[in-house]
Amino acid sequence: MSDNRALRRSHVLANHILQSTPLASNLSLTREVCLQYSPPELNENYGFDVKEMRKLLDGHNVVDRDWIYGLMMQSNLFNRKERGGKIFVSPDYNQTMEQQREITMKRIWYLLENGVFKGWLTETGPEAELRKLALLEVCGIYDHSVSIKVGVHFFLWGNAVKFFGTKRHHEKWLKNTEDYVVKGCFAMTELGHGSNVRGIETLTTYDPTTEEFVITTPCESAQKYWIGGAANHATHTIVFSQLHINGTNQGVHAFIAQIRDQDGNICPNIRIADCGHKIGLNGVDNGRIWFDNLRIPRENLLNAVADVSSDGKYVSSIKDPDQRFGAFMAPLTSGRVTIASSAIYSAKVGLAIAIRYSLSRRAFSVTANGPEVLLLDYPSHQRRLLPLLAKTYAMSFAANELKMIYVKRTPETNKAIHVVSSGFKAVLTWHNMHTLQECREAVGGQGVKTENLVGQLKGEFDVQTTFEGDNNVLMQQVSKALFAEYVSCKKRNKPFKGLGLEHLNSPRPVLPTQLTSSTLRCSQFQTNVFCLRERDLLERFTSEVAQLQGRGESREFSFLLSHQLAEDLGKAFTEKAILQTILDAEAKLPAGSVKDVLGLVRSMYALISLEEDPSLLRYGYLSQDNVGDVRREVSKLCGELRPHALALVTSFGIPDSFLSPIAFNWVEANAWSSV
């Protein structure tokens, strides 16, 4: 039966072919263009100076940023390719994991040879640090793997040597690190412990007969895990370990250990395994490390905080173990600073691509036989992208402010930097993931294509929400710090000073019951409602913890039970701090179009943040009618920001080559001639 059916089908096909009209001999295969790409610049006007806006957004080192952009575009190492008449540079994510790792290292060598890393560890001062941060940010715009691998080497390994070490370490390691004679990694995370650094299980003892430390991995959960650079390239590592001296655990300390020789051979008493393929960042060779009674010289203890004498005596100027641990953790803030800023540049890439695409791609008609409508002319599409654009702007100013307080840090500001960087790192990385997902959906099926970046970037940047501190844990740390400050000031009857809590010294703001458009856009109203929310949540949080303690619960367990209020408070604190940074930037501007547009962006940031927060209704800060007013105003702002959409993403200053084909002539990029 099946043979007969196949025979009948073959007859039908043969007859169809024989009876078909023959092709004309002069038939041209040139395509008829039904839909043509029209560059947004032909129809969109710049209502303000995009160069001035870019200076505001980047904040610093614009010339240095453009220089490294140019370096990357000049070299074939950065995978130059032509699409739709334009040259693009982006990683080839179709390469194997091994290929991605090797090309990442080659790109780093290229940047090294061209002087990108000059002075990164040997020059000091705010200007040198800001330049380093700017260049790292551009590395991350090109490829997160490059920036992470560079960041581990300089900001984790290098900064650990610089800040945990003393003169003997600086002289031996810093210049060699800057020149990549030494390739460093950073072994803190373990299989069994990530955010809880105090609980790590790697064990170090001291042998006074040989004046050596002995590092041991006592159990499988103590293996160092996710160590960037360890699987292939790193020659040395910073080892975080419990230090036991004469039977007493002195807590977590940092040591330098060599894990490979200069030929790349793994050293004796070291075992290294690969963490394997990941959902992103496959250009980074994450590895696992076991130490089998590894002996290192006494001088390899990074001893800025504590030391061990040759005869085995433990000495430290900081007697309190908690303060000593805090001293070890304080210099690591740089990781959260760079992650927060990197997340915002990733969101900028996604938005620049999605918004440019929406200004040239059309779909459906609103009238019979009428022209198809640009995606961004649909109110629903504006609602998807323009609030995220406003948030990205506000968070750009927040990231810049975080960098400024970091490079100008003093011992007195370390606490504030820890709290602010924790909140910003969490909120900005969450925002990036939300933005990339919305951008991926907003460009439709094109977002699934790797070369169009927005879908790929989700996997590349997802890890930011958990490394350098799980975001939920960081937000709890923010709330605990606010709790401690509140209780301390109340107990001592002192005015609030620092952490942006000065508003608690003033009377409680009273919000108007009727919210007009002008009221909602008023900076004072926005400040008042953000301050009221933070004040009320802080009071509720401290009251709930006190009630639980009054019932016999410990403070720590009371914090755990109050986690929902803690999360709301952490978010309220961070969003208020972000609002303040864009208000400060706006206040410094002279009257004009840049200031006017930034005012619209600031109002959009403030109102969309309020609209998205259920606590406004939950705790009665706004009525149901008020919340409706906020929602309608957001929609109005979408319409007012729509004419500025192209100018706002152009102000990001990201060269066309670092975006993707669908941001430009997506018809030509997909034409048969490009196959």
XYZ file of C-alpha atoms in Angstrom:
675
model
C 0.000 0.000 0.000
C 2.784 2.451 0.928
C 4.607 1.691 -2.377
C 1.460 2.490 -4.391
C 0.957 5.766 -2.497
C 4.545 6.796 -3.175
C 4.126 5.931 -6.877
C 0.957 8.023 -7.162
C 2.728 11.000 -5.532
C 5.643 10.766 -7.930
C 3.208 10.797 -10.917
C 1.430 13.890 -9.544
C 4.706 15.735 -9.070
C 5.943 14.749 -12.537
C 2.729 15.963 -14.208
C 2.892 19.218 -12.251
C 6.443 19.879 -13.407
C 5.754 18.950 -17.030
C 2.608 21.093 -17.220
C 4.131 24.126 -15.509
C 4.724 27.230 -17.598
C 8.400 27.291 -18.563
C 10.552 30.066 -17.125
C 11.198 32.951 -19.467
C 14.761 32.919 -20.707
C 15.168 36.618 -19.925
C 13.838 36.386 -16.322
C 15.798 38.608 -13.943
C 16.392 37.457 -10.386
C 16.847 41.002 -9.106
C 14.450 41.581 -6.258
C 11.460 43.866 -6.339
C 11.692 46.051 -3.235
C 8.297 46.060 -1.581
C 9.345 47.612 1.674
C 12.256 49.967 1.940
C 14.270 50.881 5.012
C 14.007 54.534 5.923
C 16.635 55.798 8.389
C 14.978 57.350 11.456
C 17.223 60.399 11.045
C 15.210 61.395 7.936
C 12.042 61.954 9.955
C 13.156 62.439 13.540
C 14.511 65.741 14.819
C 17.037 66.297 17.579
C 15.339 68.684 19.971
C 18.481 69.160 22.054
C 22.270 68.914 21.798
C 23.034 65.179 21.894
C 26.746 65.804 22.463
C 26.011 67.791 25.599
C 23.625 65.116 26.808
C 26.244 62.444 26.184
C 28.748 64.329 28.339
C 26.197 64.324 31.142
C 25.449 60.617 30.775
C 29.013 59.341 30.472
C 30.048 61.746 33.174
C 33.782 61.485 32.604
C 36.553 60.499 30.168
C 34.558 60.858 26.943
C 37.743 61.217 24.855
C 39.264 58.092 26.405
C 36.073 56.159 25.678
C 36.133 57.189 22.018
C 39.816 56.225 21.800
C 39.250 52.628 22.925
C 36.130 52.354 20.732
C 38.407 53.225 17.830
C 41.060 50.694 18.861
C 38.505 47.912 18.781
C 37.015 48.932 15.450
C 40.474 48.937 13.824
C 41.342 45.324 14.616
C 40.016 42.136 13.027
C 40.445 40.503 16.448
C 37.115 42.101 17.328
C 35.255 40.177 14.616
C 34.556 42.957 12.115
C 31.709 42.060 9.790
C 29.631 43.870 7.182
C 25.835 43.835 7.371
C 23.491 46.097 5.459
C 26.275 48.360 4.276
C 27.698 48.960 7.755
C 30.603 47.468 9.682
C 29.800 45.908 13.047
C 32.047 44.546 15.779
C 30.743 41.957 18.218
C 31.894 38.574 19.522
C 31.162 35.450 17.516
C 28.956 33.619 19.988
C 28.822 30.631 17.647
C 32.404 29.766 18.556
C 33.063 26.913 20.951
C 33.741 27.691 24.594
C 37.440 26.992 24.065
C 37.601 29.315 21.039
C 35.800 32.104 22.914
C 38.267 31.839 25.779
C 41.304 32.031 23.535
C 40.036 34.957 21.457
C 39.112 36.816 24.661
C 42.711 36.469 25.850
C 44.032 37.604 22.461
C 41.826 40.706 22.635
C 43.210 41.482 26.085
C 46.779 41.147 24.763
C 45.891 43.557 21.945
C 44.507 46.110 24.405
C 47.586 45.659 26.595
C 49.964 46.246 23.671
C 48.078 49.419 22.771
C 48.453 50.902 26.242
C 44.897 50.510 27.501
C 45.959 49.162 30.905
C 48.846 51.572 31.476
C 48.748 52.853 35.049
C 45.759 50.777 36.121
C 47.576 49.635 39.272
C 50.637 51.877 39.434
C 48.917 55.262 39.098
C 46.798 56.641 41.912
C 44.189 59.330 42.441
C 40.587 59.923 41.330
C 41.493 60.847 37.735
C 43.450 57.622 37.181
C 40.639 55.563 38.699
C 37.939 57.244 36.617
C 39.903 56.641 33.427
C 40.257 52.976 34.340
C 36.519 52.694 35.021
C 35.642 54.375 31.707
C 37.857 52.038 29.686
C 36.477 48.990 31.496
C 32.929 50.116 30.709
C 33.701 50.261 26.990
C 35.263 46.783 27.163
C 31.945 45.583 28.612
C 29.925 47.261 25.860
C 31.881 45.209 23.336
C 31.906 41.937 25.295
C 31.089 41.158 28.899
C 33.660 38.346 28.857
C 36.468 40.802 28.105
C 35.426 43.172 30.893
C 34.970 40.372 33.433
C 38.306 38.771 32.648
C 40.030 42.164 32.831
C 38.051 43.042 35.953
C 39.041 39.864 37.790
C 42.709 40.483 36.974
C 42.842 44.176 37.897
C 39.938 44.913 40.240
C 39.866 41.659 42.234
C 43.367 40.195 42.136
C 45.126 43.546 41.600
C 43.105 45.550 44.100
C 43.424 42.785 46.690
C 47.218 43.014 46.418
C 47.028 46.807 46.469
C 44.628 47.238 49.389
C 45.150 44.094 51.480
C 48.907 44.019 50.903
C 51.751 46.246 52.028
C 54.900 47.659 50.418
C 56.563 44.264 49.948
C 53.553 43.011 47.991
C 53.185 46.195 45.951
C 56.806 46.117 44.829
C 56.699 42.448 43.901
C 53.296 42.127 42.261
C 51.671 45.344 41.035
C 53.828 46.219 38.012
C 53.990 42.566 36.932
C 50.206 42.396 37.199
C 49.751 45.558 35.147
C 52.013 44.104 32.432
C 50.336 40.659 32.580
C 53.617 38.960 33.539
C 51.466 37.620 36.342
C 47.879 36.646 35.503
C 45.750 36.773 38.627
C 42.442 35.364 39.797
C 40.438 35.645 43.004
C 39.487 32.545 44.998
C 36.801 33.581 47.464
C 33.610 31.743 46.450
C 33.321 28.074 47.388
C 30.934 25.328 46.401
C 29.287 25.579 49.807
C 29.569 29.323 50.453
C 28.976 32.333 48.209
C 27.503 35.450 49.800
C 28.313 34.149 53.291
C 32.066 34.764 53.129
C 32.441 34.319 56.891
C 31.413 30.695 56.491
C 34.046 29.626 53.946
C 35.757 26.343 54.839
C 39.202 26.541 53.236
C 41.686 26.185 56.088
C 45.133 27.718 56.526
C 47.575 26.951 59.352
C 51.104 28.191 60.045
C 54.263 26.099 60.331
C 56.865 28.104 62.331
C 59.620 25.572 61.594
C 59.603 26.454 57.909
C 57.901 29.866 58.199
C 55.209 28.765 55.757
C 51.446 28.772 55.639
C 49.721 25.517 54.708
C 46.463 25.857 52.736
C 44.044 22.942 52.676
C 40.697 22.158 51.097
C 39.281 20.028 53.926
C 36.085 18.860 52.195
C 34.362 18.994 48.811
C 32.142 21.911 49.769
C 35.335 23.927 50.404
C 36.555 23.709 46.803
C 36.915 27.167 45.290
C 34.193 27.569 42.667
C 33.438 29.905 39.749
C 36.955 31.329 39.915
C 37.337 33.461 36.783
C 40.632 32.780 35.010
C 41.424 29.636 36.977
C 40.506 27.052 34.346
C 43.071 28.106 31.705
C 45.096 31.257 32.111
C 45.706 32.408 35.691
C 49.157 31.871 37.194
C 48.341 33.145 40.694
C 45.332 33.565 42.922
C 44.221 35.363 46.041
C 43.015 32.659 48.440
C 40.449 33.571 51.067
C 40.702 31.149 53.944
C 40.041 30.684 57.639
C 43.356 31.276 59.449
C 43.980 28.993 62.415
C 46.882 29.981 64.665
C 47.741 27.746 67.652
C 44.285 26.197 67.540
C 42.442 29.545 67.421
C 40.446 30.598 64.366
C 41.352 34.216 63.623
C 38.775 34.445 60.848
C 38.988 35.008 57.104
C 42.316 36.224 55.694
C 43.779 36.608 52.194
C 46.885 34.896 50.820
C 48.780 34.849 47.528
C 49.281 31.404 45.995
C 50.826 30.361 42.700
C 48.673 27.868 40.815
C 50.550 27.600 37.478
C 54.107 28.087 36.303
C 54.971 30.439 33.433
C 54.530 27.576 30.957
C 50.946 27.052 32.085
C 51.558 23.836 34.033
C 49.488 23.386 37.187
C 51.653 23.587 40.307
C 52.126 20.674 42.730
C 49.538 20.333 45.506
C 46.971 22.150 43.333
C 44.044 20.550 41.522
C 42.010 22.528 38.987
C 38.836 21.547 37.143
C 36.721 23.449 34.622
C 33.294 24.781 35.617
C 32.101 24.009 32.084
C 29.817 25.696 29.581
C 27.582 28.517 30.873
C 24.498 30.418 29.703
C 26.818 33.339 28.946
C 30.341 34.637 29.585
C 31.898 31.635 27.871
C 34.943 33.756 27.086
C 35.778 33.588 30.800
C 37.509 30.407 31.940
C 35.781 29.780 35.269
C 37.431 27.012 37.254
C 37.396 25.092 40.523
C 40.446 24.810 42.774
C 41.441 22.322 45.488
C 44.470 22.890 47.742
C 46.258 19.764 48.985
C 48.362 21.083 51.876
C 49.830 23.766 49.631
C 52.780 25.510 51.273
C 53.372 29.217 50.636
C 55.908 31.648 52.172
C 54.888 33.589 55.283
C 55.290 36.788 53.237
C 52.364 35.734 51.023
C 49.864 36.687 53.704
C 48.377 40.023 52.646
C 49.097 41.780 55.893
C 47.624 45.285 55.796
C 45.042 44.251 58.401
C 46.808 41.467 60.316
C 50.102 39.592 60.298
C 51.771 36.486 61.678
C 55.309 36.788 63.038
C 58.024 34.342 62.075
C 57.558 32.458 65.363
C 53.805 32.145 64.795
C 52.275 34.999 66.805
C 49.124 36.589 65.394
C 49.116 40.406 65.477
C 46.510 42.925 64.361
C 45.794 46.553 65.192
C 42.090 45.720 64.892
C 41.175 43.616 67.900
C 37.469 43.182 67.213
C 36.925 40.217 64.811
C 33.843 41.803 63.245
C 35.680 45.049 62.515
C 38.640 43.083 61.186
C 36.365 41.173 58.808
C 34.803 44.458 57.720
C 38.258 45.850 56.952
C 38.891 42.885 54.658
C 35.584 43.373 52.855
C 35.682 47.177 52.441
C 38.086 47.285 49.448
C 35.898 44.826 47.530
C 33.280 47.534 46.978
C 34.887 48.224 43.596
C 33.252 45.061 42.247
C 29.756 46.338 42.986
C 30.640 49.760 41.553
C 31.799 48.318 38.228
C 28.888 45.874 38.000
C 26.278 48.592 38.568
C 27.775 50.807 35.880
C 28.269 47.916 33.448
C 24.613 46.921 33.828
C 23.448 50.357 32.745
C 25.648 50.341 29.643
C 24.193 46.948 28.740
C 20.676 48.367 29.095
C 21.738 51.274 26.862
C 22.819 48.863 24.124
C 19.490 47.014 24.305
C 17.442 50.218 24.251
C 19.452 51.817 21.452
C 18.842 48.757 19.273
C 15.162 48.313 20.154
C 14.246 51.991 19.846
C 16.105 52.506 16.557
C 14.366 49.403 15.190
C 10.977 50.699 16.350
C 11.613 53.954 14.483
C 11.980 52.171 11.137
C 9.878 48.996 11.451
C 6.176 49.294 10.680
C 3.234 47.021 11.427
C -0.493 47.211 10.640
C -2.576 50.154 9.511
C -5.049 52.160 11.528
C -7.130 53.039 8.454
C -8.278 50.947 5.522
C -5.532 50.779 2.893
C -3.544 53.295 4.938
C 0.206 53.158 5.528
C 1.559 50.854 8.166
C 2.388 52.509 11.469
C 5.844 52.800 13.009
C 6.144 50.587 16.061
C 7.089 53.484 18.317
C 4.016 55.425 17.252
C 1.859 52.833 19.002
C 1.144 53.991 22.585
C 1.588 50.417 23.793
C 5.107 50.267 22.308
C 5.968 53.617 23.865
C 4.777 52.238 27.196
C 7.105 49.243 26.821
C 10.290 51.140 26.061
C 10.176 54.806 27.071
C 9.779 54.307 30.846
C 12.746 51.916 30.702
C 14.668 54.569 28.781
C 13.911 57.132 31.504
C 14.980 54.700 34.210
C 18.218 54.022 32.353
C 18.913 57.747 32.214
C 18.278 58.203 35.934
C 20.402 55.183 36.763
C 23.229 56.521 34.595
C 23.469 59.508 36.915
C 23.264 57.172 39.897
C 26.123 55.036 38.580
C 28.215 58.147 37.950
C 27.588 59.403 41.476
C 28.552 56.006 42.887
C 31.820 56.112 40.942
C 32.570 59.606 42.208
C 32.072 58.770 45.870
C 34.098 55.594 45.359
C 37.149 57.275 43.798
C 37.037 59.987 46.488
C 36.505 57.502 49.317
C 37.867 57.963 52.814
C 37.708 55.629 55.833
C 34.776 57.714 57.046
C 32.765 57.128 53.854
C 33.351 53.362 53.574
C 30.078 52.534 55.313
C 28.020 54.798 53.059
C 29.750 53.436 49.946
C 28.974 49.872 51.050
C 25.283 50.652 51.585
C 24.808 52.720 48.420
C 26.789 50.313 46.216
C 24.763 47.379 47.553
C 21.467 49.051 46.713
C 22.592 50.371 43.331
C 24.169 47.068 42.293
C 20.929 45.208 43.034
C 18.466 47.660 41.494
C 20.573 48.472 38.419
C 21.282 44.832 37.524
C 17.630 43.871 37.998
C 16.714 46.814 35.778
C 19.154 45.656 33.095
C 17.650 42.166 32.966
C 14.101 43.547 32.780
C 15.149 45.994 30.064
C 16.890 43.376 27.934
C 13.870 41.078 28.140
C 11.496 43.857 27.093
C 13.820 44.910 24.271
C 14.082 41.304 23.099
C 10.306 41.044 22.874
C 9.938 44.540 21.390
C 11.998 43.628 18.320
C 10.038 40.413 17.780
C 11.719 37.409 16.249
C 14.796 39.461 15.326
C 15.654 39.532 19.027
C 16.241 35.785 18.987
C 19.026 36.129 16.430
C 22.412 36.185 18.137
C 23.940 38.868 15.918
C 21.184 41.266 16.976
C 22.568 41.105 20.528
C 19.538 41.886 22.698
C 18.646 38.239 23.286
C 22.258 37.139 23.712
C 22.970 39.886 26.239
C 20.417 38.405 28.632
C 22.552 35.312 29.088
C 25.764 37.330 29.165
C 24.601 39.656 31.960
C 22.260 37.436 33.986
C 25.086 36.509 36.361
C 25.306 40.116 37.559
C 22.273 39.602 39.762
C 24.139 37.077 41.906
C 27.888 37.625 41.733
C 29.593 40.117 44.067
C 26.606 39.511 46.339
C 23.172 38.051 45.673
C 20.829 40.980 45.039
C 18.275 39.959 47.649
C 20.997 39.579 50.262
C 22.421 42.995 49.332
C 19.016 44.631 49.733
C 18.694 43.101 53.188
C 22.098 44.556 54.043
C 20.816 47.968 52.986
C 17.793 47.654 55.257
C 19.889 46.442 58.196
C 22.218 49.408 57.817
C 19.264 51.818 57.753
C 17.813 50.048 60.795
C 21.077 50.404 62.713
C 21.380 54.091 61.836
C 17.781 54.797 62.794
C 17.979 53.006 66.138
C 21.326 54.617 66.969
C 20.154 58.166 66.286
C 16.902 57.656 68.180
C 18.714 56.099 71.140
C 21.264 58.937 71.368
C 18.663 61.578 70.480
C 20.931 62.811 67.719
C 19.894 64.270 64.351
C 20.186 62.015 61.329
C 23.283 62.590 59.219
C 24.386 60.498 56.268
C 22.862 57.788 54.054
C 20.438 60.399 52.742
C 18.377 60.195 55.950
C 18.587 63.909 56.772
C 14.964 64.328 55.678
C 13.969 62.461 58.851
C 14.994 65.564 60.825
C 12.168 67.519 59.167
C 8.419 67.153 59.690
C 6.690 64.317 57.897
C 5.691 65.440 54.363
C 1.981 65.865 53.697
C 0.894 64.924 50.197
C -1.980 66.732 48.448
C -5.145 64.700 48.014
C -5.709 65.974 44.475
C -2.864 65.262 42.071
C -2.816 67.468 38.983
C -0.370 67.075 36.129
C 1.737 69.987 37.364
C 1.807 68.531 40.880
C 2.906 65.114 39.670
C 5.724 66.675 37.631
C 6.864 68.936 40.453
C 10.292 67.890 41.749
C 9.314 68.801 45.313
C 6.264 66.538 45.202
C 8.357 63.706 43.802
C 10.974 64.187 46.516
C 8.299 64.310 49.210
C 6.567 61.111 48.172
C 9.870 59.208 47.871
C 10.968 60.496 51.302
C 7.600 59.704 52.852
C 7.747 56.150 51.532
C 11.264 55.596 52.882
C 10.443 57.167 56.276
C 7.268 55.156 56.749
C 8.843 51.846 55.696
C 11.834 52.453 57.966
C 9.525 53.156 60.900
C 7.420 50.088 60.129
C 10.516 47.896 59.776
C 12.094 49.003 63.057
C 8.748 48.699 64.846
C 8.137 45.173 63.551
C 11.645 44.020 64.493
C 11.219 45.551 67.971
C 7.884 43.762 68.427
C 9.408 40.427 67.452
C 12.339 40.981 69.797
C 9.861 41.852 72.525
C 8.323 38.419 72.034
C 11.700 36.803 72.654
C 13.050 36.472 69.107
C 16.688 37.307 68.411
C 17.484 40.374 66.330
C 18.764 38.276 63.407
C 15.694 36.037 63.384
C 13.484 39.118 63.653
C 15.168 40.496 60.545
C 14.471 37.244 58.729
C 10.790 37.313 59.674
C 10.524 40.942 58.517
C 12.046 40.272 55.096
C 9.124 41.699 53.124
C 9.358 45.074 54.804
C 13.132 44.889 54.482
C 12.859 44.375 50.722
C 10.383 47.254 50.357
C 12.645 49.506 52.429
C 15.781 48.617 50.471
C 14.005 49.437 47.232
C 12.582 52.693 48.595
C 16.016 53.823 49.815
C 17.692 53.017 46.517
C 15.040 54.571 44.279
C 15.115 57.756 46.352
C 18.909 57.896 46.056
C 18.633 57.453 42.271
C 16.031 60.222 42.048
C 18.334 62.544 43.963
C 21.183 62.005 41.496
C 19.117 63.028 38.470
C 17.678 65.983 40.396
C 21.220 67.114 41.221
C 22.280 66.770 37.573
C 19.229 68.700 36.394
C 19.779 71.486 38.927
C 23.288 72.173 37.595
C 22.089 72.756 34.031
C 21.345 76.203 32.605
C 17.887 76.817 31.205
C 17.473 75.288 27.783
C 16.400 72.254 25.794
C 18.730 69.764 27.523
C 17.356 70.772 30.925
C 13.763 70.659 29.639
C 14.089 67.143 28.222
C 15.926 65.926 31.308
C 13.006 67.256 33.358
C 10.626 65.073 31.348
C 12.936 62.081 31.819
C 13.158 62.708 35.563
C 9.381 62.931 35.906
C 8.984 59.718 33.946
C 11.510 57.968 36.210
C 9.776 59.201 39.357
C 6.241 58.384 38.261
C 6.940 54.970 36.723
C 8.765 54.013 39.925
C 5.689 55.000 41.921
C 3.314 53.249 39.533
C 5.240 49.995 39.800
C 5.419 49.964 43.609
C 2.459 48.245 45.319
C 3.478 49.708 48.688
C 1.945 53.042 47.662
C -1.501 51.491 47.936
C -0.567 48.861 50.517
C 0.404 51.452 53.110
C -1.917 54.231 51.958
C 0.580 56.831 50.724
C -1.650 57.372 47.687
C -5.341 56.713 47.144
C -6.718 54.594 44.335
C -7.629 57.782 42.481
C -4.082 59.096 42.990
C -2.591 55.908 41.566
C -4.845 56.307 38.534
C -3.599 59.884 38.161
C 0.000 58.647 38.204
C -0.734 56.045 35.561
C -2.385 58.516 33.220
C 0.511 60.940 33.637
C 3.008 58.227 32.679
C 1.084 57.693 29.446
C 1.127 61.453 28.750
C 4.870 61.540 29.344
C 5.327 58.690 26.886
C 3.720 60.849 24.211
C 5.920 63.824 25.107
C 9.125 61.785 25.130
C 8.309 60.043 21.845
C 9.690 62.898 19.634
C 12.961 62.757 21.586
C 13.420 58.983 21.476
C 16.089 58.905 18.764
C 18.011 61.798 20.287
C 17.887 60.183 23.728
C 19.443 56.907 22.555
C 21.909 58.719 20.268
C 23.079 60.560 23.388
C 24.339 57.256 24.762
C 27.369 57.857 22.530
C 27.692 54.199 21.570
C 29.159 53.954 18.039
C 26.922 52.353 15.412
C 29.404 49.489 15.027
C 28.765 48.373 18.614
C 25.017 48.008 18.070
C 23.473 45.457 15.686
C 22.099 45.206 12.123
C 18.460 45.637 13.134
C 19.307 49.050 14.585
C 19.999 50.212 11.015
C 19.181 48.875 7.539
C 17.642 45.587 8.593
C 16.178 45.021 5.113
C 19.562 45.154 3.384
C 21.197 43.194 6.215
C 18.812 40.323 5.497
C 18.724 40.590 1.702
C 19.619 37.636 -0.513
C 22.770 39.476 -1.577
C 24.047 39.327 2.011
C 23.675 35.537 2.262
